[in-house]
Short mmCIF file of C-alpha atoms and ligand atoms in Angstrom, two decimals:
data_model
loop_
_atom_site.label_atom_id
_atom_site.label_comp_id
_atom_site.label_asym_id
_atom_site.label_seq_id
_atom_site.Cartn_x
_atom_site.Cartn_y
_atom_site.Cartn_z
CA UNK A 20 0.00 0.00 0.00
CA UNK A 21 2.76 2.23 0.99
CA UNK A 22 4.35 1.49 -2.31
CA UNK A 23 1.09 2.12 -3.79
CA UNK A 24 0.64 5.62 -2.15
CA UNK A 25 4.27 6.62 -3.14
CA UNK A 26 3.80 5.98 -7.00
CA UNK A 27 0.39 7.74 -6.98
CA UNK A 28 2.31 10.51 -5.44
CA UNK A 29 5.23 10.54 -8.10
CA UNK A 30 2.61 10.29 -10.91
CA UNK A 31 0.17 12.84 -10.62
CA UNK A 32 2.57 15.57 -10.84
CA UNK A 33 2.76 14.75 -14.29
CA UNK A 34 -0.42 14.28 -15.16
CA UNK A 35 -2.08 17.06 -17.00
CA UNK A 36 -2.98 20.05 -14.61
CA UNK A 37 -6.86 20.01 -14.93
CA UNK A 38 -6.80 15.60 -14.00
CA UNK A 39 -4.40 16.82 -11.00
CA UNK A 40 -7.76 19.19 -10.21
CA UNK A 41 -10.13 16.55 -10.70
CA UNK A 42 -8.31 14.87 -7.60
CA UNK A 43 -7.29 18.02 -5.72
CA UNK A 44 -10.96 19.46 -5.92
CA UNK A 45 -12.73 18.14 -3.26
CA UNK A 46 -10.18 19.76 -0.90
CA UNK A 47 -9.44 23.17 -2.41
CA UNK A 48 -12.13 25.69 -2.75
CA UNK A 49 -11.02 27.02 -5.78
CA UNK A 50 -8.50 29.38 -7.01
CA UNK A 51 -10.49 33.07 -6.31
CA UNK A 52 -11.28 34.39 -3.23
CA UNK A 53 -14.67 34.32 -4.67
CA UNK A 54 -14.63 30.56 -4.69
CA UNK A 55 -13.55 30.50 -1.00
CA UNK A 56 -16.28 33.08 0.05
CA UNK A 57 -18.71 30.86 -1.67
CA UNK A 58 -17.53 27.79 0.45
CA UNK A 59 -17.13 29.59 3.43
CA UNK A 60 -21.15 30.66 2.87
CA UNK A 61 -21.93 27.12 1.95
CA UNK A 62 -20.48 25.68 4.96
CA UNK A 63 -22.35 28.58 7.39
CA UNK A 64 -25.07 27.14 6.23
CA UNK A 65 -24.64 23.56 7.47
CA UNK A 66 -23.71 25.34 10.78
CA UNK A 67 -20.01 25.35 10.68
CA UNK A 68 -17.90 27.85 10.28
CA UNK A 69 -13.88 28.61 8.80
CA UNK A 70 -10.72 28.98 8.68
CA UNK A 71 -9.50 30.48 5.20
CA UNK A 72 -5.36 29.69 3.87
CA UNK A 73 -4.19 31.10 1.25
CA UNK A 74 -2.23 28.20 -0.61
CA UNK A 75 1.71 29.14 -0.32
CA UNK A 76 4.69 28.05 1.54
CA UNK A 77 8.18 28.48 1.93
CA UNK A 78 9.40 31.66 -0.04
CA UNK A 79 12.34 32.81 -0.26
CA UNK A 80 12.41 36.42 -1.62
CA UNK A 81 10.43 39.45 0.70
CA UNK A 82 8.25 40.39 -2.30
CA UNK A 83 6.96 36.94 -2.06
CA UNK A 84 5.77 37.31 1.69
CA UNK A 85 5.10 40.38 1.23
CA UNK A 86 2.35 39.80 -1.55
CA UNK A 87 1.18 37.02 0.41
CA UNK A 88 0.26 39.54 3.51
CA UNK A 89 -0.84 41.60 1.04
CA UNK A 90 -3.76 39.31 -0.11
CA UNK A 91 -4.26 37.60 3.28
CA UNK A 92 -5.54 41.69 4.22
CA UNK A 93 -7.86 41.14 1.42
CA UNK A 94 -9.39 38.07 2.56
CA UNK A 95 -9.77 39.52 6.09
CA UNK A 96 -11.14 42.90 4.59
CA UNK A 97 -13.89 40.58 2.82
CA UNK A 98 -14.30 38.24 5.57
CA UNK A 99 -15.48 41.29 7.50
CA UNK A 100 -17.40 42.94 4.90
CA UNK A 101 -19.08 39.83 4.42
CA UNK A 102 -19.85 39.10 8.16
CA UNK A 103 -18.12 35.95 7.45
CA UNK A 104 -17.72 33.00 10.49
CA UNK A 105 -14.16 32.59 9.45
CA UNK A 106 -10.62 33.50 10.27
CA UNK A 107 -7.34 32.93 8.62
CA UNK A 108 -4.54 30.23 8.87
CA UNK A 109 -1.41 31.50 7.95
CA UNK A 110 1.90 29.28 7.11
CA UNK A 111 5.33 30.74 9.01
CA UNK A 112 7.61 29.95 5.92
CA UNK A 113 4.61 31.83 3.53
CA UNK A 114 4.96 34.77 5.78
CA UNK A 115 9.22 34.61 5.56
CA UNK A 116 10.32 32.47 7.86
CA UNK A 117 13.26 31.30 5.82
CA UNK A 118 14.30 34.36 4.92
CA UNK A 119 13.84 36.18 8.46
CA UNK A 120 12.25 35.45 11.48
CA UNK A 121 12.03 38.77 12.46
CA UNK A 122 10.11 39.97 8.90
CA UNK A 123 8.26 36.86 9.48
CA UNK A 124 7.31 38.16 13.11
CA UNK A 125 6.53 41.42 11.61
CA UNK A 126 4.32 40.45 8.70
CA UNK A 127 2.20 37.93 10.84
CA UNK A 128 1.89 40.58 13.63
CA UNK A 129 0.47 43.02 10.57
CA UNK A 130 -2.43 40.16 9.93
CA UNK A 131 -3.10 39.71 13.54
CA UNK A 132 -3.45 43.51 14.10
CA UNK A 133 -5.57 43.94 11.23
CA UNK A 134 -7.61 40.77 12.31
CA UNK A 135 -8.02 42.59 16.10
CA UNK A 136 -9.80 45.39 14.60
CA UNK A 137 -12.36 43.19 12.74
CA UNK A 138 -12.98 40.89 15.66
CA UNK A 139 -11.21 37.92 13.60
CA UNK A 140 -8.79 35.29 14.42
CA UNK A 141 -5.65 34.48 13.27
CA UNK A 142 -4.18 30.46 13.81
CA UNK A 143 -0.84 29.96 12.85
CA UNK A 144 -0.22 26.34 11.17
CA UNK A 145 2.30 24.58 12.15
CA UNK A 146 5.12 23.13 9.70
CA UNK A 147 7.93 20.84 9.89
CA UNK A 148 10.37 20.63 12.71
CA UNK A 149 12.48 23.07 11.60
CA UNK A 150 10.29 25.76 11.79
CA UNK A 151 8.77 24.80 15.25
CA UNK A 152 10.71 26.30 17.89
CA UNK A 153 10.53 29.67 15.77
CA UNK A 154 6.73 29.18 15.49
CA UNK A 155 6.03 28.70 18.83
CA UNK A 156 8.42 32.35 19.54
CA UNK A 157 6.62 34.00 17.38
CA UNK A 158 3.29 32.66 18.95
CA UNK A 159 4.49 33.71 22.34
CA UNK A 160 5.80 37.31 21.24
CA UNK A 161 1.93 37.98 19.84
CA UNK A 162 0.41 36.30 22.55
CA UNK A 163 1.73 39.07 24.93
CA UNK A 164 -0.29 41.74 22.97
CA UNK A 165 -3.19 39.87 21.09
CA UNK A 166 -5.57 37.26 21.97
CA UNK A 167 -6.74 36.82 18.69
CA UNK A 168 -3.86 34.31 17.74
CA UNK A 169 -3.44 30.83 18.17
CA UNK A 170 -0.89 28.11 17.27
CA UNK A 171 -1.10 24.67 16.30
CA UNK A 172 0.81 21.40 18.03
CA UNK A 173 1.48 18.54 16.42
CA UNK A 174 1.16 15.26 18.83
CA UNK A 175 3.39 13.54 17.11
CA UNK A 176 6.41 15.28 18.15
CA UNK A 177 8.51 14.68 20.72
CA UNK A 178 8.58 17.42 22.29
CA UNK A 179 5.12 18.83 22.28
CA UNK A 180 4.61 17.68 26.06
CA UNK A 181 7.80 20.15 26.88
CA UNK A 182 5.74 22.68 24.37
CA UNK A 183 2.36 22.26 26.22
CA UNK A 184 4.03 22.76 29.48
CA UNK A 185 5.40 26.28 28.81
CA UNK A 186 2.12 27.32 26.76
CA UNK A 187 -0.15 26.42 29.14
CA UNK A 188 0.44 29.31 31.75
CA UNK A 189 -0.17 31.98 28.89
CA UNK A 190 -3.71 30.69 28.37
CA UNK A 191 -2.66 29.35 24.62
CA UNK A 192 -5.36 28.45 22.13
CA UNK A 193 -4.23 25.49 20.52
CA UNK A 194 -4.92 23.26 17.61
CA UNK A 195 -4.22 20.03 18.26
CA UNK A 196 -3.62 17.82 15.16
CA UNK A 197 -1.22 14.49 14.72
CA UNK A 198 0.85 16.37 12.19
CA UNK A 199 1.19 15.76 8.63
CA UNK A 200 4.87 15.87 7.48
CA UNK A 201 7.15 13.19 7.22
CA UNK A 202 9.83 13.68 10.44
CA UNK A 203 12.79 11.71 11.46
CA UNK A 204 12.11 9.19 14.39
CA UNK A 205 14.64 11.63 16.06
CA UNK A 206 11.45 14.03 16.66
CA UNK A 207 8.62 12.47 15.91
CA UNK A 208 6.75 9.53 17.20
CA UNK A 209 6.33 7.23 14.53
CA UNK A 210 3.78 4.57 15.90
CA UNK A 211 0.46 5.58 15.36
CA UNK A 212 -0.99 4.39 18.42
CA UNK A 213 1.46 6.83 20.38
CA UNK A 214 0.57 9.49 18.50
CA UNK A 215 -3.09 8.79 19.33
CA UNK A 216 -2.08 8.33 23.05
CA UNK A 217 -0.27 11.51 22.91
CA UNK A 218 -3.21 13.85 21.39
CA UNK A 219 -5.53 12.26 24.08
CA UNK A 220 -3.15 13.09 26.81
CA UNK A 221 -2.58 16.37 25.65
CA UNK A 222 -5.52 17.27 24.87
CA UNK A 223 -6.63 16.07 28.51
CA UNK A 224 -4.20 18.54 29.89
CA UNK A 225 -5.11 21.38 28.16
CA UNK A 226 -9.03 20.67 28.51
CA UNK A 227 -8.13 20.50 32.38
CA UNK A 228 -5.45 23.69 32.07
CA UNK A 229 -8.50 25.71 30.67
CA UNK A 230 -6.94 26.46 27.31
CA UNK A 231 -9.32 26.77 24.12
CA UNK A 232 -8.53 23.65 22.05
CA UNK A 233 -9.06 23.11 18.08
CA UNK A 234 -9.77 19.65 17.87
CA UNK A 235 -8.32 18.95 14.39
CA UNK A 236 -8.63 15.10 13.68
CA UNK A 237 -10.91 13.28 11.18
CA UNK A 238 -9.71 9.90 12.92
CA UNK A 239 -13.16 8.45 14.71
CA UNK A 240 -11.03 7.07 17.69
CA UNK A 241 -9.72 10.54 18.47
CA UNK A 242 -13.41 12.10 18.17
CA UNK A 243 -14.87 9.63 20.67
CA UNK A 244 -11.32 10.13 22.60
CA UNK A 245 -12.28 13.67 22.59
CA UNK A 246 -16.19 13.40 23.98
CA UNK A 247 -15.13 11.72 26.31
CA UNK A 248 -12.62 14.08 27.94
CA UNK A 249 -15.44 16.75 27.03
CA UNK A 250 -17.98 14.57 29.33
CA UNK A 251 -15.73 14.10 31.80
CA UNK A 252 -15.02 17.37 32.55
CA UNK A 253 -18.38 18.60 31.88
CA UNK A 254 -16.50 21.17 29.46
CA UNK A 255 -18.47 23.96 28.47
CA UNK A 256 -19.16 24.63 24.61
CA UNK A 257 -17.01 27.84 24.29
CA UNK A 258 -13.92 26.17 25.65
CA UNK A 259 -13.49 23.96 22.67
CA UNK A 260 -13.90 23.47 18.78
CA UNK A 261 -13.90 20.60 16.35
CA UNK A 262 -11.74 21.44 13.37
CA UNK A 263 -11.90 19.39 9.74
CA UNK A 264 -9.98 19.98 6.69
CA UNK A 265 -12.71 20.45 3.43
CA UNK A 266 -13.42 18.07 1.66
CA UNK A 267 -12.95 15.18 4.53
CA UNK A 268 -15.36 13.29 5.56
CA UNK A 269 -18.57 15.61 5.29
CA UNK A 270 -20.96 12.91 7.19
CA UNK A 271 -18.61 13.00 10.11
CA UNK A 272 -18.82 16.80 10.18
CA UNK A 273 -22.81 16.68 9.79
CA UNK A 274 -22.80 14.43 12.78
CA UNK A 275 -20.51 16.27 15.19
CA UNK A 276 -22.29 19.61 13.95
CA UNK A 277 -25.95 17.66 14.66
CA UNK A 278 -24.90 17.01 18.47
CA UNK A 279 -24.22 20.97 18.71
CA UNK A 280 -20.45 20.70 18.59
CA UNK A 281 -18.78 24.07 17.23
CA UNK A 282 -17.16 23.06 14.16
CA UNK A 283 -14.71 25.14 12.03
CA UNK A 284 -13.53 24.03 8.42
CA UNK A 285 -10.43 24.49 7.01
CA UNK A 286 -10.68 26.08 3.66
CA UNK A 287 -8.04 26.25 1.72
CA UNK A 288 -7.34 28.32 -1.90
CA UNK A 289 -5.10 30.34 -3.90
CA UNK A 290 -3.96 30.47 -7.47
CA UNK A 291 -0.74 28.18 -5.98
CA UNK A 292 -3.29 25.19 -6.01
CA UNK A 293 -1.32 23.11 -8.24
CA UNK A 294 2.17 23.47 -7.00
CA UNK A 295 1.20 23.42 -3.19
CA UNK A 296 -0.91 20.07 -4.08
CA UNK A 297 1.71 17.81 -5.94
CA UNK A 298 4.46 19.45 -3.81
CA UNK A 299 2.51 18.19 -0.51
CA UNK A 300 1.74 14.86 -2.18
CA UNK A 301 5.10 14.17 -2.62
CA UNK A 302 6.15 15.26 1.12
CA UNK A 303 3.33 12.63 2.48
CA UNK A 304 2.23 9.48 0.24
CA UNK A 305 -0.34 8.47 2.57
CA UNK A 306 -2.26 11.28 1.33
CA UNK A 307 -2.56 9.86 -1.93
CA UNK A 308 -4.12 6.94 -0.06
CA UNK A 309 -6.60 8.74 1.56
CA UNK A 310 -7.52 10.59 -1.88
CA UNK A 311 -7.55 7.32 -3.38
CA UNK A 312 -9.58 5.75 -0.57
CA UNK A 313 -12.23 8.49 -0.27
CA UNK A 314 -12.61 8.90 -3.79
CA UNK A 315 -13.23 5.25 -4.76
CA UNK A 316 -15.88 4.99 -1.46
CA UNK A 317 -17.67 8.24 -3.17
CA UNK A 318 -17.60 6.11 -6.69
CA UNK A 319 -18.88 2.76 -5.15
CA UNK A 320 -20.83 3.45 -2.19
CA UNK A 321 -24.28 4.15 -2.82
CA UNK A 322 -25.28 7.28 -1.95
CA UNK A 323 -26.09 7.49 1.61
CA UNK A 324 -28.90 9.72 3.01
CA UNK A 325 -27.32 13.07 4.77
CA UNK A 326 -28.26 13.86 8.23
CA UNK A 327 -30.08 16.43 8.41
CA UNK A 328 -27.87 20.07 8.26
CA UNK A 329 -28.48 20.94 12.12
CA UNK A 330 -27.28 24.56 12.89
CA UNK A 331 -24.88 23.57 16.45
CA UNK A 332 -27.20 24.52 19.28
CA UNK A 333 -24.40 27.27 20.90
CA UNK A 334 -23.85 30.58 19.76
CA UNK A 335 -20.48 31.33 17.29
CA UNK A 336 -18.30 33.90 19.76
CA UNK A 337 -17.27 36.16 16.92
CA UNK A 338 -13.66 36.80 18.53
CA UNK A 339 -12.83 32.95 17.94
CA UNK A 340 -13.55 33.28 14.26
C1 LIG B 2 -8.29 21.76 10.56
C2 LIG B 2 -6.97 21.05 10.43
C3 LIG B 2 -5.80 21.79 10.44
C4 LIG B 2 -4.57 21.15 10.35
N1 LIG B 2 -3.41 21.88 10.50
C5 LIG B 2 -2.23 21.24 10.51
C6 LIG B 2 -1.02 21.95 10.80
O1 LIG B 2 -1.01 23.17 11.04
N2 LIG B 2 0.14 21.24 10.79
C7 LIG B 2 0.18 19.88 10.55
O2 LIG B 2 1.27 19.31 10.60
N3 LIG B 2 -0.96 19.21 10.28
C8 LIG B 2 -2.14 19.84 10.26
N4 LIG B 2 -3.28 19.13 10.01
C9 LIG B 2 -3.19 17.74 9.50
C10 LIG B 2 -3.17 16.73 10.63
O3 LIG B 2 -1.94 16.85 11.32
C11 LIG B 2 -3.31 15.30 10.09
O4 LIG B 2 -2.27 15.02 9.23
C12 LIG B 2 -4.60 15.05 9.34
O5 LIG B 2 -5.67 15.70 9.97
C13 LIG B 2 -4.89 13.55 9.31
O6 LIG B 2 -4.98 13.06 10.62
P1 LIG B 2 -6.33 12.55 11.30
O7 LIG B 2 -6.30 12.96 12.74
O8 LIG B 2 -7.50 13.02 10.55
O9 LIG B 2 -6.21 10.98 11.31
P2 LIG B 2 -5.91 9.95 10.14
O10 LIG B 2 -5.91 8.62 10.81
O11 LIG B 2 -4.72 10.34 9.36
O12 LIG B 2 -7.18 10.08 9.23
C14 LIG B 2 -8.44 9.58 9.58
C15 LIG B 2 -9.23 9.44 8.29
O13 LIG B 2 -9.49 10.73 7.74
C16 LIG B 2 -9.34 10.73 6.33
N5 LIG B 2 -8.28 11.68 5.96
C17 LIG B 2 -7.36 12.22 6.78
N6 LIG B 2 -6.58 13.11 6.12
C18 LIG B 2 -7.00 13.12 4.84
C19 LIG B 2 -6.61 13.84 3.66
N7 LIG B 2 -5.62 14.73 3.65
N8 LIG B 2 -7.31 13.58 2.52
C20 LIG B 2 -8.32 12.72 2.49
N9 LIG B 2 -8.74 12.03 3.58
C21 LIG B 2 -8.10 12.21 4.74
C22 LIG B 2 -9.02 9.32 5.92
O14 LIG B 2 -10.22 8.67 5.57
C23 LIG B 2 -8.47 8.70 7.18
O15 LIG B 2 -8.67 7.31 7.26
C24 LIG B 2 -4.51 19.74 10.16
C25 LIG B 2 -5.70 19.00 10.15
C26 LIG B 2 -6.91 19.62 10.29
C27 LIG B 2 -8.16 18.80 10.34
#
């Protein structure tokens, strides 16, 4: 299978562009910020709401960041014209991380200033290991002025015990995912059932540390792992938030949406589309599985009845959006 995965991933990059799209478009909203605003209202009205990334990583001139900032003000300029339930995820390495981690600083501190005056939020995704100890000082650094930004951490690193431990007394909102580059065993976990053991342990510790948690997993186990620790605790409905990437598994987002869960949706677009697709497939075959998986269950499976599109039972605080 692995093998599988790994030639699917080597293959499609040369595949012409618009079959790459015919795989890519479930999980891309499109290439306009039109498209995006049209998802985002789509997915308001199943009763979730967004998180908006413009597709780009890892530049290497300043023009190149700087454009990037440049249209991430646009999105948050329409996302507030539009009264839209969404923020914006923004990449470290898109913003200039590799060129300077002070510009980078300075460019994401722009967005999250700009997002503080619209009452919008501003999560900054987490990449590979070498940008992680800069991500989480830039976090902190914004953190002291703004509480409109949030990180992400990964629970299959290493270290992201050590990483909770020194977030948790600055009242961190956190997105807790597994992680989805390929890392050394030097850093990361590579057993999956760790990696589950990890995010419920975590998790459990920042539930009980009071920190606002994005629950970012598509992986049933994890979901019921999560309800539980929500039960336990009797953890009230503005302390937490399911998070799904678009595209992924829509019935399991209907259901946790139906029980009057806050859900947000990842929502991802940009002209880079292509190039950010192939380029990720590459980084992490078992994508290509999952792609391959879904898409054959969506061909085969006959087509099951939709719950119902419940609007979640709490009220959307607009300062987490
Ligand atoms: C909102 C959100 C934001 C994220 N942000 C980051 C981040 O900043 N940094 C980071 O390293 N990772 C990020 N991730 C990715 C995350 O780390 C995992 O790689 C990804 O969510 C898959 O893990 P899982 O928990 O869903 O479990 P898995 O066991 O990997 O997946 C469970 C099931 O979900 C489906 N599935 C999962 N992923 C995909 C996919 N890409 N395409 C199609 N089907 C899929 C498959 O059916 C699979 O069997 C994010 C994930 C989400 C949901």
């Amino acid at each position: 299978m692995q093998l599988l995965n790994k030639a699917i991933s080597y293959v499609l990059p040369v595949f012409p562009k618009s079959m790459v799209g015919y795989f890519a478009k479930p999980y891309i909203a499109g290439e306009r910020l039109d498209d995006a605003v049209k998802v985002v209202r789509d997915l308001m009205d199943e009763g979730a709401c967004a998180t908006l990334d413009v597709l780009g990583e890892e530049v290497h001139h300043e023009e190149q960041a700087l454009h990037a900032v440049e249209l991430y003000k646009q999105v948050l300029q329409r996302i507030y014209s539009e009264k839209l339930h969404s923020g914006i995820s923004v990449k470290p390495t898109h913003m200039g991380l590799k060129i300077d981690t002070e510009f980078c600083y300075k460019n994401i501190r722009s967005l999250v200033e700009m997002a503080s005056i619209y009452k919008r939020f501003v999560r900054i995704d987490m990449e590979d290991h070498t940008t992680t100890q800069d991500t989480i000082d830039i976090y902190k650094r914004l953190k002291e002025d703004f509480d409109n930004v949030g990180t992400v951490i990964q629970a299959y690193m290493r270290r992201t015990v050590d990483d909770i431990n020194s977030l948790i007394p600055l009242k961190a909102d956190l997105r807790l995912c597994k992680g989805i580059y390929i890392e050394p065993r030097s850093v990361a976990w590579k057993e999956g059932s760790i990696v589950n053991e990890n995010f419920s342990y975590v998790l459990e510790k920042l539930i009980v540390n009071n920190c606002y948690v994005g629950i970012a997993t598509h992986d049933e186990k994890l979901v019921w792992e999560a309800m539980r620790i929500l039960d336990k605790y009797q953890v009230k409905k503005d302390r937490y938030e399911f998070q799904m990437l678009l595209g992924v598994d829509a019935e399991l987002r209907r259901i946790i949406l139906s029980e009057g869960h806050k859900l947000r949706v990842y929502v991802p677009f940009g002209a880079e589309w292509f190039a950010y697709s192939t380029r990720r497939l590459k980084e992490n075959p078992t994508i290509a599985g999952h792609i391959t998986k879904n898409l054959i269950s969506s061909v085969f499976k006959r087509k099951e009845k939709a719950l119902p599109a419940e609007k979640p039972k709490q009220k959307q605080a607009e300062i987490s959006d």
